[in-house]
mmCIF file with all atom_site columns, C-alpha atoms in Angstrom:
data_model
loop_
_atom_site.group_PDB
_atom_site.id
_atom_site.type_symbol
_atom_site.label_atom_id
_atom_site.label_alt_id
_atom_site.label_comp_id
_atom_site.label_asym_id
_atom_site.label_entity_id
_atom_site.label_seq_id
_atom_site.pdbx_PDB_ins_code
_atom_site.Cartn_x
_atom_site.Cartn_y
_atom_site.Cartn_z
_atom_site.occupancy
_atom_site.B_iso_or_equiv
_atom_site.pdbx_formal_charge
_atom_site.auth_seq_id
_atom_site.auth_comp_id
_atom_site.auth_asym_id
_atom_site.auth_atom_id
_atom_site.pdbx_PDB_model_num
ATOM 1   C CA . UNK A 1 1   ? 91.007  119.481 103.920 1.00 72.00 ? 1   UNK A CA 1
ATOM 2   C CA . UNK A 1 2   ? 90.838  115.837 105.034 1.00 87.00 ? 2   UNK A CA 1
ATOM 3   C CA . UNK A 1 3   ? 93.025  114.380 107.806 1.00 91.00 ? 3   UNK A CA 1
ATOM 4   C CA . UNK A 1 4   ? 95.567  112.822 105.416 1.00 89.00 ? 4   UNK A CA 1
ATOM 5   C CA . UNK A 1 5   ? 96.087  116.075 103.549 1.00 90.00 ? 5   UNK A CA 1
ATOM 6   C CA . UNK A 1 6   ? 96.351  117.996 106.843 1.00 92.00 ? 6   UNK A CA 1
ATOM 7   C CA . UNK A 1 7   ? 98.993  115.529 108.027 1.00 94.00 ? 7   UNK A CA 1
ATOM 8   C CA . UNK A 1 8   ? 100.902 115.910 104.754 1.00 93.00 ? 8   UNK A CA 1
ATOM 9   C CA . UNK A 1 9   ? 100.917 119.669 105.340 1.00 94.00 ? 9   UNK A CA 1
ATOM 10  C CA . UNK A 1 10  ? 102.349 119.157 108.855 1.00 95.00 ? 10  UNK A CA 1
ATOM 11  C CA . UNK A 1 11  ? 105.032 116.885 107.431 1.00 95.00 ? 11  UNK A CA 1
ATOM 12  C CA . UNK A 1 12  ? 105.819 119.433 104.757 1.00 95.00 ? 12  UNK A CA 1
ATOM 13  C CA . UNK A 1 13  ? 106.293 122.186 107.348 1.00 96.00 ? 13  UNK A CA 1
ATOM 14  C CA . UNK A 1 14  ? 108.654 119.884 109.286 1.00 96.00 ? 14  UNK A CA 1
ATOM 15  C CA . UNK A 1 15  ? 110.747 119.047 106.229 1.00 93.00 ? 15  UNK A CA 1
ATOM 16  C CA . UNK A 1 16  ? 110.936 122.710 105.262 1.00 93.00 ? 16  UNK A CA 1
ATOM 17  C CA . UNK A 1 17  ? 111.917 123.923 108.710 1.00 93.00 ? 17  UNK A CA 1
ATOM 18  C CA . UNK A 1 18  ? 114.300 121.092 109.631 1.00 90.00 ? 18  UNK A CA 1
ATOM 19  C CA . UNK A 1 19  ? 115.898 120.189 106.309 1.00 88.00 ? 19  UNK A CA 1
ATOM 20  C CA . UNK A 1 20  ? 115.283 123.162 103.994 1.00 91.00 ? 20  UNK A CA 1
ATOM 21  C CA . UNK A 1 21  ? 113.175 121.136 101.583 1.00 93.00 ? 21  UNK A CA 1
ATOM 22  C CA . UNK A 1 22  ? 110.996 123.397 99.422  1.00 95.00 ? 22  UNK A CA 1
ATOM 23  C CA . UNK A 1 23  ? 107.355 123.480 100.644 1.00 94.00 ? 23  UNK A CA 1
ATOM 24  C CA . UNK A 1 24  ? 105.934 121.789 97.537  1.00 96.00 ? 24  UNK A CA 1
ATOM 25  C CA . UNK A 1 25  ? 108.540 119.014 97.729  1.00 96.00 ? 25  UNK A CA 1
ATOM 26  C CA . UNK A 1 26  ? 107.661 118.547 101.400 1.00 96.00 ? 26  UNK A CA 1
ATOM 27  C CA . UNK A 1 27  ? 103.960 118.354 100.578 1.00 96.00 ? 27  UNK A CA 1
ATOM 28  C CA . UNK A 1 28  ? 104.698 115.741 97.913  1.00 96.00 ? 28  UNK A CA 1
ATOM 29  C CA . UNK A 1 29  ? 106.722 113.689 100.409 1.00 96.00 ? 29  UNK A CA 1
ATOM 30  C CA . UNK A 1 30  ? 104.048 114.011 103.050 1.00 95.00 ? 30  UNK A CA 1
ATOM 31  C CA . UNK A 1 31  ? 101.304 113.025 100.614 1.00 96.00 ? 31  UNK A CA 1
ATOM 32  C CA . UNK A 1 32  ? 103.217 110.037 99.241  1.00 97.00 ? 32  UNK A CA 1
ATOM 33  C CA . UNK A 1 33  ? 103.620 108.700 102.776 1.00 95.00 ? 33  UNK A CA 1
ATOM 34  C CA . UNK A 1 34  ? 99.865  108.624 103.434 1.00 95.00 ? 34  UNK A CA 1
ATOM 35  C CA . UNK A 1 35  ? 98.186  108.259 100.039 1.00 95.00 ? 35  UNK A CA 1
ATOM 36  C CA . UNK A 1 36  ? 96.425  105.163 98.773  1.00 94.00 ? 36  UNK A CA 1
ATOM 37  C CA . UNK A 1 37  ? 97.490  103.678 96.445  1.00 95.00 ? 37  UNK A CA 1
ATOM 38  C CA . UNK A 1 38  ? 101.137 104.347 97.316  1.00 95.00 ? 38  UNK A CA 1
ATOM 39  C CA . UNK A 1 39  ? 102.080 105.177 93.708  1.00 96.00 ? 39  UNK A CA 1
ATOM 40  C CA . UNK A 1 40  ? 100.440 108.361 92.417  1.00 96.00 ? 40  UNK A CA 1
ATOM 41  C CA . UNK A 1 41  ? 100.384 110.113 89.058  1.00 96.00 ? 41  UNK A CA 1
ATOM 42  C CA . UNK A 1 42  ? 101.528 113.714 88.829  1.00 95.00 ? 42  UNK A CA 1
ATOM 43  C CA . UNK A 1 43  ? 97.958  114.755 88.187  1.00 94.00 ? 43  UNK A CA 1
ATOM 44  C CA . UNK A 1 44  ? 96.705  112.946 91.307  1.00 96.00 ? 44  UNK A CA 1
ATOM 45  C CA . UNK A 1 45  ? 99.455  114.462 93.452  1.00 96.00 ? 45  UNK A CA 1
ATOM 46  C CA . UNK A 1 46  ? 98.826  117.961 92.097  1.00 95.00 ? 46  UNK A CA 1
ATOM 47  C CA . UNK A 1 47  ? 95.113  117.654 92.910  1.00 93.00 ? 47  UNK A CA 1
ATOM 48  C CA . UNK A 1 48  ? 95.743  116.258 96.359  1.00 94.00 ? 48  UNK A CA 1
ATOM 49  C CA . UNK A 1 49  ? 98.222  118.931 97.459  1.00 94.00 ? 49  UNK A CA 1
ATOM 50  C CA . UNK A 1 50  ? 96.876  121.853 95.420  1.00 91.00 ? 50  UNK A CA 1
ATOM 51  C CA . UNK A 1 51  ? 100.021 122.443 93.372  1.00 92.00 ? 51  UNK A CA 1
ATOM 52  C CA . UNK A 1 52  ? 100.463 123.431 89.757  1.00 91.00 ? 52  UNK A CA 1
ATOM 53  C CA . UNK A 1 53  ? 101.842 120.854 87.356  1.00 88.00 ? 53  UNK A CA 1
ATOM 54  C CA . UNK A 1 54  ? 104.878 123.084 86.703  1.00 89.00 ? 54  UNK A CA 1
ATOM 55  C CA . UNK A 1 55  ? 105.863 123.272 90.368  1.00 91.00 ? 55  UNK A CA 1
ATOM 56  C CA . UNK A 1 56  ? 105.090 119.553 90.734  1.00 93.00 ? 56  UNK A CA 1
ATOM 57  C CA . UNK A 1 57  ? 107.492 118.711 87.890  1.00 93.00 ? 57  UNK A CA 1
ATOM 58  C CA . UNK A 1 58  ? 110.440 120.622 89.331  1.00 94.00 ? 58  UNK A CA 1
ATOM 59  C CA . UNK A 1 59  ? 109.817 119.291 92.843  1.00 96.00 ? 59  UNK A CA 1
ATOM 60  C CA . UNK A 1 60  ? 109.370 115.637 91.762  1.00 96.00 ? 60  UNK A CA 1
ATOM 61  C CA . UNK A 1 61  ? 112.638 116.048 89.832  1.00 95.00 ? 61  UNK A CA 1
ATOM 62  C CA . UNK A 1 62  ? 114.300 117.250 93.031  1.00 94.00 ? 62  UNK A CA 1
ATOM 63  C CA . UNK A 1 63  ? 112.874 114.332 95.033  1.00 95.00 ? 63  UNK A CA 1
ATOM 64  C CA . UNK A 1 64  ? 113.782 111.710 92.439  1.00 94.00 ? 64  UNK A CA 1
ATOM 65  C CA . UNK A 1 65  ? 117.320 113.142 92.109  1.00 93.00 ? 65  UNK A CA 1
ATOM 66  C CA . UNK A 1 66  ? 117.708 112.868 95.910  1.00 89.00 ? 66  UNK A CA 1
ATOM 67  C CA . UNK A 1 67  ? 116.364 109.300 95.707  1.00 89.00 ? 67  UNK A CA 1
ATOM 68  C CA . UNK A 1 68  ? 113.577 109.922 98.177  1.00 93.00 ? 68  UNK A CA 1
ATOM 69  C CA . UNK A 1 69  ? 110.964 109.333 95.507  1.00 96.00 ? 69  UNK A CA 1
ATOM 70  C CA . UNK A 1 70  ? 111.156 107.019 92.519  1.00 95.00 ? 70  UNK A CA 1
ATOM 71  C CA . UNK A 1 71  ? 109.257 106.889 89.261  1.00 96.00 ? 71  UNK A CA 1
ATOM 72  C CA . UNK A 1 72  ? 107.253 103.811 88.487  1.00 95.00 ? 72  UNK A CA 1
ATOM 73  C CA . UNK A 1 73  ? 105.717 102.651 85.253  1.00 94.00 ? 73  UNK A CA 1
ATOM 74  C CA . UNK A 1 74  ? 102.890 100.143 84.907  1.00 90.00 ? 74  UNK A CA 1
ATOM 75  C CA . UNK A 1 75  ? 102.964 97.835  81.858  1.00 92.00 ? 75  UNK A CA 1
ATOM 76  C CA . UNK A 1 76  ? 100.398 99.013  79.304  1.00 93.00 ? 76  UNK A CA 1
ATOM 77  C CA . UNK A 1 77  ? 99.967  102.415 80.994  1.00 92.00 ? 77  UNK A CA 1
ATOM 78  C CA . UNK A 1 78  ? 101.817 105.454 79.672  1.00 94.00 ? 78  UNK A CA 1
ATOM 79  C CA . UNK A 1 79  ? 101.401 107.359 82.924  1.00 95.00 ? 79  UNK A CA 1
ATOM 80  C CA . UNK A 1 80  ? 104.410 107.867 85.183  1.00 96.00 ? 80  UNK A CA 1
ATOM 81  C CA . UNK A 1 81  ? 103.690 107.254 88.862  1.00 97.00 ? 81  UNK A CA 1
ATOM 82  C CA . UNK A 1 82  ? 105.661 108.446 91.878  1.00 98.00 ? 82  UNK A CA 1
ATOM 83  C CA . UNK A 1 83  ? 106.165 106.710 95.175  1.00 97.00 ? 83  UNK A CA 1
ATOM 84  C CA . UNK A 1 84  ? 108.442 106.907 98.196  1.00 95.00 ? 84  UNK A CA 1
ATOM 85  C CA . UNK A 1 85  ? 111.503 104.788 97.477  1.00 87.00 ? 85  UNK A CA 1
ATOM 86  C CA . UNK A 1 86  ? 111.425 101.620 99.531  1.00 85.00 ? 86  UNK A CA 1
ATOM 87  C CA . UNK A 1 87  ? 114.690 102.316 101.354 1.00 89.00 ? 87  UNK A CA 1
ATOM 88  C CA . UNK A 1 88  ? 114.488 106.102 101.318 1.00 90.00 ? 88  UNK A CA 1
ATOM 89  C CA . UNK A 1 89  ? 114.296 106.780 105.057 1.00 88.00 ? 89  UNK A CA 1
ATOM 90  C CA . UNK A 1 90  ? 116.998 104.354 106.264 1.00 89.00 ? 90  UNK A CA 1
ATOM 91  C CA . UNK A 1 91  ? 119.294 105.639 103.507 1.00 89.00 ? 91  UNK A CA 1
ATOM 92  C CA . UNK A 1 92  ? 118.645 109.287 104.421 1.00 85.00 ? 92  UNK A CA 1
ATOM 93  C CA . UNK A 1 93  ? 119.477 108.553 108.057 1.00 84.00 ? 93  UNK A CA 1
ATOM 94  C CA . UNK A 1 94  ? 122.641 106.652 107.108 1.00 85.00 ? 94  UNK A CA 1
ATOM 95  C CA . UNK A 1 95  ? 123.728 109.556 104.889 1.00 85.00 ? 95  UNK A CA 1
ATOM 96  C CA . UNK A 1 96  ? 123.112 112.050 107.709 1.00 83.00 ? 96  UNK A CA 1
ATOM 97  C CA . UNK A 1 97  ? 125.176 109.953 110.067 1.00 84.00 ? 97  UNK A CA 1
ATOM 98  C CA . UNK A 1 98  ? 127.984 109.854 107.513 1.00 84.00 ? 98  UNK A CA 1
ATOM 99  C CA . UNK A 1 99  ? 127.967 113.639 107.280 1.00 85.00 ? 99  UNK A CA 1
ATOM 100 C CA . UNK A 1 100 ? 128.345 113.868 111.047 1.00 84.00 ? 100 UNK A CA 1
ATOM 101 C CA . UNK A 1 101 ? 131.439 111.673 110.858 1.00 85.00 ? 101 UNK A CA 1
ATOM 102 C CA . UNK A 1 102 ? 132.871 113.662 107.945 1.00 90.00 ? 102 UNK A CA 1
ATOM 103 C CA . UNK A 1 103 ? 132.771 116.834 110.042 1.00 94.00 ? 103 UNK A CA 1
ATOM 104 C CA . UNK A 1 104 ? 135.146 115.164 112.519 1.00 94.00 ? 104 UNK A CA 1
ATOM 105 C CA . UNK A 1 105 ? 137.792 115.150 109.751 1.00 94.00 ? 105 UNK A CA 1
ATOM 106 C CA . UNK A 1 106 ? 137.184 118.839 109.058 1.00 96.00 ? 106 UNK A CA 1
ATOM 107 C CA . UNK A 1 107 ? 137.409 119.631 112.769 1.00 97.00 ? 107 UNK A CA 1
ATOM 108 C CA . UNK A 1 108 ? 140.725 117.709 113.024 1.00 96.00 ? 108 UNK A CA 1
ATOM 109 C CA . UNK A 1 109 ? 142.100 119.942 110.279 1.00 96.00 ? 109 UNK A CA 1
ATOM 110 C CA . UNK A 1 110 ? 140.834 122.969 112.159 1.00 96.00 ? 110 UNK A CA 1
ATOM 111 C CA . UNK A 1 111 ? 142.538 121.824 115.361 1.00 96.00 ? 111 UNK A CA 1
ATOM 112 C CA . UNK A 1 112 ? 145.852 121.653 113.504 1.00 96.00 ? 112 UNK A CA 1
ATOM 113 C CA . UNK A 1 113 ? 145.635 125.421 112.969 1.00 97.00 ? 113 UNK A CA 1
ATOM 114 C CA . UNK A 1 114 ? 146.047 126.236 116.667 1.00 96.00 ? 114 UNK A CA 1
ATOM 115 C CA . UNK A 1 115 ? 148.379 125.600 119.585 1.00 93.00 ? 115 UNK A CA 1
ATOM 116 C CA . UNK A 1 116 ? 146.992 123.450 122.382 1.00 86.00 ? 116 UNK A CA 1
ATOM 117 C CA . UNK A 1 117 ? 145.201 125.619 124.918 1.00 90.00 ? 117 UNK A CA 1
ATOM 118 C CA . UNK A 1 118 ? 144.158 128.238 122.344 1.00 94.00 ? 118 UNK A CA 1
ATOM 119 C CA . UNK A 1 119 ? 140.577 129.327 123.000 1.00 95.00 ? 119 UNK A CA 1
ATOM 120 C CA . UNK A 1 120 ? 139.764 128.870 119.309 1.00 96.00 ? 120 UNK A CA 1
ATOM 121 C CA . UNK A 1 121 ? 141.031 125.281 119.458 1.00 96.00 ? 121 UNK A CA 1
ATOM 122 C CA . UNK A 1 122 ? 138.727 124.653 122.421 1.00 96.00 ? 122 UNK A CA 1
ATOM 123 C CA . UNK A 1 123 ? 135.705 125.744 120.391 1.00 96.00 ? 123 UNK A CA 1
ATOM 124 C CA . UNK A 1 124 ? 136.691 123.519 117.485 1.00 97.00 ? 124 UNK A CA 1
ATOM 125 C CA . UNK A 1 125 ? 137.412 120.643 119.877 1.00 96.00 ? 125 UNK A CA 1
ATOM 126 C CA . UNK A 1 126 ? 133.957 121.006 121.456 1.00 97.00 ? 126 UNK A CA 1
ATOM 127 C CA . UNK A 1 127 ? 132.314 120.751 118.015 1.00 96.00 ? 127 UNK A CA 1
ATOM 128 C CA . UNK A 1 128 ? 134.571 117.847 117.040 1.00 96.00 ? 128 UNK A CA 1
ATOM 129 C CA . UNK A 1 129 ? 133.774 115.910 120.224 1.00 96.00 ? 129 UNK A CA 1
ATOM 130 C CA . UNK A 1 130 ? 130.046 116.483 119.860 1.00 95.00 ? 130 UNK A CA 1
ATOM 131 C CA . UNK A 1 131 ? 129.979 115.362 116.226 1.00 93.00 ? 131 UNK A CA 1
ATOM 132 C CA . UNK A 1 132 ? 132.182 112.315 116.961 1.00 93.00 ? 132 UNK A CA 1
ATOM 133 C CA . UNK A 1 133 ? 129.980 111.312 119.883 1.00 93.00 ? 133 UNK A CA 1
ATOM 134 C CA . UNK A 1 134 ? 126.770 111.759 117.899 1.00 90.00 ? 134 UNK A CA 1
ATOM 135 C CA . UNK A 1 135 ? 128.127 109.818 114.904 1.00 86.00 ? 135 UNK A CA 1
ATOM 136 C CA . UNK A 1 136 ? 129.235 106.952 117.151 1.00 87.00 ? 136 UNK A CA 1
ATOM 137 C CA . UNK A 1 137 ? 125.957 106.912 119.108 1.00 88.00 ? 137 UNK A CA 1
ATOM 138 C CA . UNK A 1 138 ? 123.808 106.882 115.962 1.00 83.00 ? 138 UNK A CA 1
ATOM 139 C CA . UNK A 1 139 ? 125.954 104.384 114.110 1.00 75.00 ? 139 UNK A CA 1
ATOM 140 C CA . UNK A 1 140 ? 125.375 101.779 116.853 1.00 62.00 ? 140 UNK A CA 1
ATOM 141 C CA . UNK A 1 141 ? 127.070 98.421  117.072 1.00 52.00 ? 141 UNK A CA 1
ATOM 142 C CA . UNK A 1 142 ? 128.521 96.983  113.905 1.00 44.00 ? 142 UNK A CA 1
#
């Protein structure tokens, strides 16, 4: 296994552990970050990461649906190529930040269930404060 493939495996393990991305999808993402050229055919990806075409198809569908990977066609070539979408990572981070902020609304609804001083309210408040702080810190200045 060469260094690029080994790195793609490390990235895949990270994506699987941290974000629940299926291992093959993680390997595809890792590979597409380090491969040259940046757009790869399904056959080239399957060879590089040692995956079957069937698993590659379902996992590239997952990645294209999530807009991390996009399909690319070359004029005069019937092959479909895959590459990391140009704004994939900033968009993923923005979407994660938005989910943090949306939990604040859920926590507010949870706080309404309890009287002030209720131990359960304190637990919900702690989560709310943490999510609100994190969302604000990551959002940065506007």
